[in-house]
Coordinates of C-alpha atoms and ligand atoms in Angstrom, one line a residue:
X10 CA 105.0 100.2 109.1
X11 CA 105.9 97.1 111.1
X12 CA 108.7 97.2 113.5
X13 CA 111.8 95.5 112.0
X14 CA 112.5 92.1 113.5
X15 CA 116.2 92.9 113.9
X16 CA 118.0 96.2 114.4
X17 CA 119.0 97.6 111.1
X18 CA 122.4 98.7 112.4
X19 CA 123.6 95.8 114.6
X20 CA 121.3 92.9 114.0
X21 CA 120.1 92.5 117.5
X22 CA 116.5 91.1 117.9
X23 CA 114.1 94.0 118.7
X24 CA 110.8 92.9 117.1
X25 CA 109.8 90.9 120.2
X26 CA 110.2 94.0 122.4
X27 CA 107.9 96.3 120.4
X28 CA 104.6 95.1 121.9
X29 CA 105.6 95.5 125.5
X30 CA 107.4 98.8 124.8
X31 CA 104.3 100.3 123.1
X32 CA 101.9 99.1 125.7
X33 CA 104.0 100.5 128.6
X34 CA 104.5 103.8 126.6
X35 CA 100.8 104.1 126.2
X36 CA 100.3 103.6 129.9
X37 CA 102.5 106.7 130.5
X38 CA 105.7 105.0 131.6
X39 CA 109.1 106.7 130.9
X40 CA 110.7 105.4 127.7
X41 CA 114.1 105.2 129.2
X42 CA 112.8 103.1 132.1
X43 CA 111.0 100.8 129.6
X44 CA 114.1 100.2 127.5
X45 CA 116.2 99.6 130.6
X46 CA 113.7 97.0 131.8
X47 CA 113.7 95.3 128.4
X48 CA 117.5 95.3 128.5
X49 CA 117.9 97.2 125.3
X50 CA 121.3 98.8 125.9
X51 CA 122.7 99.8 122.5
X52 CA 121.9 103.3 121.1
X53 CA 121.0 101.9 117.7
X54 CA 118.4 99.5 119.1
X55 CA 117.0 102.1 121.4
X56 CA 116.6 104.6 118.6
X57 CA 114.9 102.0 116.4
X58 CA 112.3 101.4 119.1
X59 CA 111.8 105.0 120.2
X60 CA 111.5 106.4 116.6
X61 CA 109.3 103.7 115.2
X62 CA 105.9 105.0 113.9
X63 CA 103.3 102.3 113.9
X64 CA 101.1 103.3 110.9
X65 CA 99.9 99.8 109.9
X66 CA 96.2 100.6 110.6
X67 CA 96.4 103.6 108.3
X68 CA 98.2 101.6 105.5
X69 CA 95.7 98.8 105.8
X70 CA 92.9 101.1 104.6
X71 CA 94.7 101.6 101.3
X72 CA 95.2 97.8 101.0
X73 CA 91.4 97.3 101.2
X74 CA 90.7 99.8 98.5
X75 CA 93.4 98.3 96.2
X76 CA 91.8 94.8 96.6
X77 CA 88.3 96.2 95.8
X78 CA 89.5 97.8 92.6
X79 CA 91.2 94.6 91.4
X80 CA 88.1 92.5 92.0
X81 CA 86.0 94.6 89.6
Ligands
LIG101 ZN1 121.1 97.8 117.3

C-alpha cells in the first residue's frame, strides 16, 4: 500500500524518505548506505522502510473495476 507517514512503533517521520529510498534502491545502491544517508537510525524505522511493499499500482486496478461496476 502506501508507506505510513510515521513509523508505527516510535512515531518518527518516515513517509518523506520513501521516495528517495526507493529511487536509490532501484538504482542498485546498498539499502544500509541509503538508510544511513537518510539518517534513519532506529531499527523500527529502518525495518518499516526496508520491508514496505509498494503495491499501489496493483490495488488501483481493482479500484477502477469497482468504480465501473457502481456506475452501471
Ligand atoms: Zn521507528
